[in-house]
């Protein structure tokens, strides 16, 4: 297969009502709206994306904001080491070590176009390190919650992704 697979858009995803909340153990919680997001500088990242279901999308080109830049404004406490990224599709959420999340891109464009809703628009997290898993590329990102302790209990993304290949 060439390109990302289309899984459709869950009912609870409302791209027109999108905002991104940055909260938790931060000195200044933020609510970033589309105009705020557009004020950040964009970076380009080339990507070959592979899903555990067995398909691959080669030669993607993402453009987006380095998460470190978004977090700077919120000013996480010195003891913050973890983050939980939530999405607009209900309980889907994925935890990250904070340093790893900082290096990821919050993508707003794919292959030179505004990121389509079906692929996670307005904003999709794109981890770029070699250890990333497909379920960590979170579509419709709506909240980054920072913490000083791990968010293991809330981390549903892996199980939800694996449940699609069982049975
Ligand atoms: N919010 C959200 N993000 C998600 C998922 C999801 O179900 N919800 N699925 C993940 C998985 S397992 C994969 S393979 C990719 C699929 O991306 P695509 O729909 O653009 O092909 O999205 C990832 N991000
Ligand atoms: Mo996946």
PDB file of C-alpha atoms and ligand atoms in Angstrom:
ATOM      1  CA  UNK A   1       0.000   0.000   0.000  1.00  0.00           C
ATOM      2  CA  UNK A   2       1.062   3.544  -0.743  1.00  0.00           C
ATOM      3  CA  UNK A   3       0.053   6.221   1.744  1.00  0.00           C
ATOM      4  CA  UNK A   4      -1.803   6.150   5.012  1.00  0.00           C
ATOM      5  CA  UNK A   5      -4.773   3.843   5.441  1.00  0.00           C
ATOM      6  CA  UNK A   6      -8.205   5.441   5.839  1.00  0.00           C
ATOM      7  CA  UNK A   7      -9.988   4.429   9.017  1.00  0.00           C
ATOM      8  CA  UNK A   8     -12.631   7.165   8.779  1.00  0.00           C
ATOM      9  CA  UNK A   9     -13.458   9.824  11.349  1.00  0.00           C
ATOM     10  CA  UNK A  10     -15.121   8.838  14.668  1.00  0.00           C
ATOM     11  CA  UNK A  11     -18.383  10.666  15.510  1.00  0.00           C
ATOM     12  CA  UNK A  12     -16.937  12.482  18.507  1.00  0.00           C
ATOM     13  CA  UNK A  13     -14.256  14.202  16.413  1.00  0.00           C
ATOM     14  CA  UNK A  14     -15.302  17.839  15.824  1.00  0.00           C
ATOM     15  CA  UNK A  15     -12.490  19.542  13.902  1.00  0.00           C
ATOM     16  CA  UNK A  16     -14.279  22.930  13.833  1.00  0.00           C
ATOM     17  CA  UNK A  17     -14.397  23.001  17.632  1.00  0.00           C
ATOM     18  CA  UNK A  18     -10.747  22.060  18.009  1.00  0.00           C
ATOM     19  CA  UNK A  19      -8.514  23.525  20.713  1.00  0.00           C
ATOM     20  CA  UNK A  20      -5.434  22.107  22.422  1.00  0.00           C
ATOM     21  CA  UNK A  21      -5.188  22.237  26.199  1.00  0.00           C
ATOM     22  CA  UNK A  22      -1.805  22.050  27.917  1.00  0.00           C
ATOM     23  CA  UNK A  23      -2.382  21.286  31.588  1.00  0.00           C
ATOM     24  CA  UNK A  24      -1.238  19.288  34.612  1.00  0.00           C
ATOM     25  CA  UNK A  25       1.969  20.120  36.468  1.00  0.00           C
ATOM     26  CA  UNK A  26       2.592  23.379  34.629  1.00  0.00           C
ATOM     27  CA  UNK A  27       2.837  26.935  35.947  1.00  0.00           C
ATOM     28  CA  UNK A  28       0.700  28.367  33.113  1.00  0.00           C
ATOM     29  CA  UNK A  29      -2.012  26.097  31.687  1.00  0.00           C
ATOM     30  CA  UNK A  30      -2.698  26.957  28.039  1.00  0.00           C
ATOM     31  CA  UNK A  31      -5.606  26.652  25.676  1.00  0.00           C
ATOM     32  CA  UNK A  32      -4.259  26.918  22.150  1.00  0.00           C
ATOM     33  CA  UNK A  33      -6.787  27.726  19.415  1.00  0.00           C
ATOM     34  CA  UNK A  34      -6.148  27.492  15.660  1.00  0.00           C
ATOM     35  CA  UNK A  35      -4.968  31.125  15.448  1.00  0.00           C
ATOM     36  CA  UNK A  36      -2.504  30.575  18.332  1.00  0.00           C
ATOM     37  CA  UNK A  37      -1.198  27.404  16.704  1.00  0.00           C
ATOM     38  CA  UNK A  38      -0.645  29.242  13.428  1.00  0.00           C
ATOM     39  CA  UNK A  39       1.692  31.679  15.207  1.00  0.00           C
ATOM     40  CA  UNK A  40       4.342  28.998  15.859  1.00  0.00           C
ATOM     41  CA  UNK A  41       7.154  28.304  13.380  1.00  0.00           C
ATOM     42  CA  UNK A  42       6.720  25.098  11.355  1.00  0.00           C
ATOM     43  CA  UNK A  43       9.300  22.388  10.786  1.00  0.00           C
ATOM     44  CA  UNK A  44       9.311  19.752   8.056  1.00  0.00           C
ATOM     45  CA  UNK A  45       9.847  16.054   8.766  1.00  0.00           C
ATOM     46  CA  UNK A  46      10.134  13.187   6.288  1.00  0.00           C
ATOM     47  CA  UNK A  47       8.606   9.922   7.479  1.00  0.00           C
ATOM     48  CA  UNK A  48       7.992   6.314   6.532  1.00  0.00           C
ATOM     49  CA  UNK A  49       5.033   5.243   8.649  1.00  0.00           C
ATOM     50  CA  UNK A  50       4.458   1.582   9.523  1.00  0.00           C
ATOM     51  CA  UNK A  51       1.404   0.162  11.331  1.00  0.00           C
ATOM     52  CA  UNK A  52       1.499  -3.109  13.288  1.00  0.00           C
ATOM     53  CA  UNK A  53      -1.494  -4.218  11.210  1.00  0.00           C
ATOM     54  CA  UNK A  54       1.065  -4.719   8.454  1.00  0.00           C
ATOM     55  CA  UNK A  55       0.756  -1.721   6.138  1.00  0.00           C
ATOM     56  CA  UNK A  56       3.337   0.950   5.395  1.00  0.00           C
ATOM     57  CA  UNK A  57       3.103   4.520   4.071  1.00  0.00           C
ATOM     58  CA  UNK A  58       6.414   5.544   2.556  1.00  0.00           C
ATOM     59  CA  UNK A  59       7.732   9.014   1.856  1.00  0.00           C
ATOM     60  CA  UNK A  60       5.323  11.124   3.920  1.00  0.00           C
ATOM     61  CA  UNK A  61       6.188  14.771   4.474  1.00  0.00           C
ATOM     62  CA  UNK A  62       4.801  16.306   7.666  1.00  0.00           C
ATOM     63  CA  UNK A  63       4.900  19.971   8.638  1.00  0.00           C
ATOM     64  CA  UNK A  64       4.201  21.041  12.170  1.00  0.00           C
ATOM     65  CA  UNK A  65       5.246  22.596  15.436  1.00  0.00           C
ATOM     66  CA  UNK A  66       7.935  21.040  17.606  1.00  0.00           C
ATOM     67  CA  UNK A  67       6.126  20.085  20.834  1.00  0.00           C
ATOM     68  CA  UNK A  68       8.959  21.589  22.912  1.00  0.00           C
ATOM     69  CA  UNK A  69       7.908  25.025  21.650  1.00  0.00           C
ATOM     70  CA  UNK A  70       4.288  24.518  22.736  1.00  0.00           C
ATOM     71  CA  UNK A  71       5.367  23.354  26.181  1.00  0.00           C
ATOM     72  CA  UNK A  72       7.724  26.266  26.785  1.00  0.00           C
ATOM     73  CA  UNK A  73       4.758  28.623  27.134  1.00  0.00           C
ATOM     74  CA  UNK A  74       3.140  26.385  29.754  1.00  0.00           C
ATOM     75  CA  UNK A  75       6.305  26.128  31.825  1.00  0.00           C
ATOM     76  CA  UNK A  76       6.229  22.566  33.236  1.00  0.00           C
ATOM     77  CA  UNK A  77       7.541  22.192  36.801  1.00  0.00           C
ATOM     78  CA  UNK A  78      11.141  20.980  37.110  1.00  0.00           C
ATOM     79  CA  UNK A  79       9.952  17.620  38.457  1.00  0.00           C
ATOM     80  CA  UNK A  80       7.714  16.943  35.410  1.00  0.00           C
ATOM     81  CA  UNK A  81       8.891  13.855  33.524  1.00  0.00           C
ATOM     82  CA  UNK A  82       5.748  12.423  31.933  1.00  0.00           C
ATOM     83  CA  UNK A  83       2.940  13.409  29.631  1.00  0.00           C
ATOM     84  CA  UNK A  84      -0.416  12.002  28.561  1.00  0.00           C
ATOM     85  CA  UNK A  85      -1.643  12.999  25.113  1.00  0.00           C
ATOM     86  CA  UNK A  86      -5.418  12.876  24.666  1.00  0.00           C
ATOM     87  CA  UNK A  87      -7.449  13.052  21.478  1.00  0.00           C
ATOM     88  CA  UNK A  88     -10.950  14.014  20.389  1.00  0.00           C
ATOM     89  CA  UNK A  89     -11.996  10.365  19.974  1.00  0.00           C
ATOM     90  CA  UNK A  90     -13.000   9.732  23.577  1.00  0.00           C
ATOM     91  CA  UNK A  91     -10.762   7.534  25.688  1.00  0.00           C
ATOM     92  CA  UNK A  92      -7.900   7.260  23.176  1.00  0.00           C
ATOM     93  CA  UNK A  93      -4.800   8.473  25.046  1.00  0.00           C
ATOM     94  CA  UNK A  94      -1.089   7.689  25.042  1.00  0.00           C
ATOM     95  CA  UNK A  95       1.596   8.346  27.643  1.00  0.00           C
ATOM     96  CA  UNK A  96       5.139   9.523  26.882  1.00  0.00           C
ATOM     97  CA  UNK A  97       8.312  10.370  28.730  1.00  0.00           C
ATOM     98  CA  UNK A  98       8.257  14.169  28.582  1.00  0.00           C
ATOM     99  CA  UNK A  99      11.639  14.467  26.839  1.00  0.00           C
ATOM    100  CA  UNK A 100      10.495  12.141  24.080  1.00  0.00           C
ATOM    101  CA  UNK A 101       7.282  14.097  23.595  1.00  0.00           C
ATOM    102  CA  UNK A 102       9.228  17.382  23.386  1.00  0.00           C
ATOM    103  CA  UNK A 103      11.130  16.055  20.342  1.00  0.00           C
ATOM    104  CA  UNK A 104       7.917  15.095  18.519  1.00  0.00           C
ATOM    105  CA  UNK A 105       6.133  17.249  15.965  1.00  0.00           C
ATOM    106  CA  UNK A 106       2.512  18.350  16.204  1.00  0.00           C
ATOM    107  CA  UNK A 107       1.726  18.127  12.502  1.00  0.00           C
ATOM    108  CA  UNK A 108      -0.745  20.457  10.777  1.00  0.00           C
ATOM    109  CA  UNK A 109       0.180  19.663   7.147  1.00  0.00           C
ATOM    110  CA  UNK A 110       0.768  16.443   5.222  1.00  0.00           C
ATOM    111  CA  UNK A 111       2.435  16.353   1.802  1.00  0.00           C
ATOM    112  CA  UNK A 112       2.007  20.082   1.255  1.00  0.00           C
ATOM    113  CA  UNK A 113      -1.698  20.245   2.149  1.00  0.00           C
ATOM    114  CA  UNK A 114      -3.616  21.084   5.301  1.00  0.00           C
ATOM    115  CA  UNK A 115      -3.770  17.843   7.280  1.00  0.00           C
ATOM    116  CA  UNK A 116      -7.066  16.133   6.326  1.00  0.00           C
ATOM    117  CA  UNK A 117      -9.458  15.355   9.192  1.00  0.00           C
ATOM    118  CA  UNK A 118      -9.408  11.656   8.352  1.00  0.00           C
ATOM    119  CA  UNK A 119      -5.650  11.626   9.039  1.00  0.00           C
ATOM    120  CA  UNK A 120      -5.842  13.574  12.271  1.00  0.00           C
ATOM    121  CA  UNK A 121      -6.415  17.210  11.348  1.00  0.00           C
ATOM    122  CA  UNK A 122      -6.299  19.850  12.696  1.00  0.00           C
ATOM    123  CA  UNK A 123      -3.322  18.447  14.635  1.00  0.00           C
ATOM    124  CA  UNK A 124      -1.608  15.053  14.779  1.00  0.00           C
ATOM    125  CA  UNK A 125       1.284  14.067  16.983  1.00  0.00           C
ATOM    126  CA  UNK A 126       4.187  12.642  14.981  1.00  0.00           C
ATOM    127  CA  UNK A 127       6.957  11.034  17.038  1.00  0.00           C
ATOM    128  CA  UNK A 128      10.033  10.708  14.840  1.00  0.00           C
ATOM    129  CA  UNK A 129      12.421   8.555  16.868  1.00  0.00           C
ATOM    130  CA  UNK A 130      13.209   5.017  15.714  1.00  0.00           C
ATOM    131  CA  UNK A 131      11.360   3.326  18.622  1.00  0.00           C
ATOM    132  CA  UNK A 132       7.954   4.822  17.887  1.00  0.00           C
ATOM    133  CA  UNK A 133       4.865   2.694  17.447  1.00  0.00           C
ATOM    134  CA  UNK A 134       1.980   3.468  15.103  1.00  0.00           C
ATOM    135  CA  UNK A 135      -0.516   4.070  17.930  1.00  0.00           C
ATOM    136  CA  UNK A 136       1.698   6.886  19.247  1.00  0.00           C
ATOM    137  CA  UNK A 137       0.996   8.993  16.150  1.00  0.00           C
ATOM    138  CA  UNK A 138      -2.090  10.498  17.750  1.00  0.00           C
ATOM    139  CA  UNK A 139      -4.734  11.993  15.501  1.00  0.00           C
ATOM    140  CA  UNK A 140      -6.992  14.899  16.654  1.00  0.00           C
ATOM    141  CA  UNK A 141      -4.755  15.834  19.606  1.00  0.00           C
ATOM    142  CA  UNK A 142      -6.816  17.829  22.114  1.00  0.00           C
ATOM    143  CA  UNK A 143      -4.843  17.755  25.345  1.00  0.00           C
ATOM    144  CA  UNK A 144      -1.285  17.413  26.580  1.00  0.00           C
ATOM    145  CA  UNK A 145      -1.374  16.693  30.307  1.00  0.00           C
ATOM    146  CA  UNK A 146       1.994  16.998  32.045  1.00  0.00           C
ATOM    147  CA  UNK A 147       2.805  15.028  35.208  1.00  0.00           C
ATOM    148  CA  UNK A 148       5.491  14.266  37.741  1.00  0.00           C
ATOM    149  CA  UNK A 149       4.413  10.590  37.923  1.00  0.00           C
ATOM    150  CA  UNK A 150       3.578   8.173  35.050  1.00  0.00           C
ATOM    151  CA  UNK A 151       0.090   8.046  33.497  1.00  0.00           C
ATOM    152  CA  UNK A 152       0.088   4.254  33.112  1.00  0.00           C
ATOM    153  CA  UNK A 153      -3.595   3.824  34.039  1.00  0.00           C
ATOM    154  CA  UNK A 154      -4.871   6.267  31.405  1.00  0.00           C
ATOM    155  CA  UNK A 155      -2.731   4.895  28.571  1.00  0.00           C
ATOM    156  CA  UNK A 156      -5.275   3.197  26.282  1.00  0.00           C
ATOM    157  CA  UNK A 157      -3.739   3.688  22.840  1.00  0.00           C
ATOM    158  CA  UNK A 158      -1.757   0.458  22.555  1.00  0.00           C
ATOM    159  CA  UNK A 159      -4.667  -1.745  23.665  1.00  0.00           C
ATOM    160  CA  UNK A 160      -7.105   0.018  21.348  1.00  0.00           C
ATOM    161  CA  UNK A 161      -4.688  -0.345  18.413  1.00  0.00           C
ATOM    162  CA  UNK A 162      -4.039  -4.027  19.163  1.00  0.00           C
ATOM    163  CA  UNK A 163      -7.762  -4.737  19.527  1.00  0.00           C
ATOM    164  CA  UNK A 164      -8.116  -3.844  15.835  1.00  0.00           C
ATOM    165  CA  UNK A 165      -5.908  -6.781  14.787  1.00  0.00           C
ATOM    166  CA  UNK A 166      -7.299  -9.441  17.130  1.00  0.00           C
ATOM    167  CA  UNK A 167     -10.029 -11.872  16.259  1.00  0.00           C
TER     168      UNK A 167
HETATM  169  N1  LIG B   1      -6.788   9.640  18.089  1.00  0.00           N
HETATM  170  C1  LIG B   1      -6.376   8.509  17.486  1.00  0.00           C
HETATM  171  N2  LIG B   1      -5.151   8.490  16.952  1.00  0.00           N
HETATM  172  C2  LIG B   1      -4.688   7.374  16.347  1.00  0.00           C
HETATM  173  C3  LIG B   1      -5.467   6.195  16.306  1.00  0.00           C
HETATM  174  C4  LIG B   1      -6.769   6.259  16.878  1.00  0.00           C
HETATM  175  O1  LIG B   1      -7.559   5.282  16.874  1.00  0.00           O
HETATM  176  N3  LIG B   1      -7.189   7.423  17.463  1.00  0.00           N
HETATM  177  N4  LIG B   1      -4.949   5.055  15.712  1.00  0.00           N
HETATM  178  C5  LIG B   1      -3.494   4.987  15.586  1.00  0.00           C
HETATM  179  C6  LIG B   1      -3.008   3.915  14.721  1.00  0.00           C
HETATM  180  S1  LIG B   1      -2.899   2.379  15.410  1.00  0.00           S
HETATM  181  C7  LIG B   1      -2.565   4.149  13.449  1.00  0.00           C
HETATM  182  S2  LIG B   1      -1.881   2.941  12.513  1.00  0.00           S
HETATM  183  C8  LIG B   1      -2.686   5.488  12.841  1.00  0.00           C
HETATM  184  C9  LIG B   1      -3.479   5.439  11.545  1.00  0.00           C
HETATM  185  O2  LIG B   1      -3.364   6.657  10.876  1.00  0.00           O
HETATM  186  P1  LIG B   1      -4.257   6.945   9.583  1.00  0.00           P
HETATM  187  O3  LIG B   1      -5.687   6.858  10.023  1.00  0.00           O
HETATM  188  O4  LIG B   1      -3.870   8.321   9.149  1.00  0.00           O
HETATM  189  O5  LIG B   1      -3.924   5.894   8.583  1.00  0.00           O
HETATM  190  O6  LIG B   1      -3.290   6.438  13.710  1.00  0.00           O
HETATM  191  C10 LIG B   1      -2.922   6.297  15.059  1.00  0.00           C
HETATM  192  N5  LIG B   1      -3.459   7.404  15.784  1.00  0.00           N
HETATM  193 MO1  LIG B   2      -1.667   1.097  13.873  1.00  0.00          MO
END
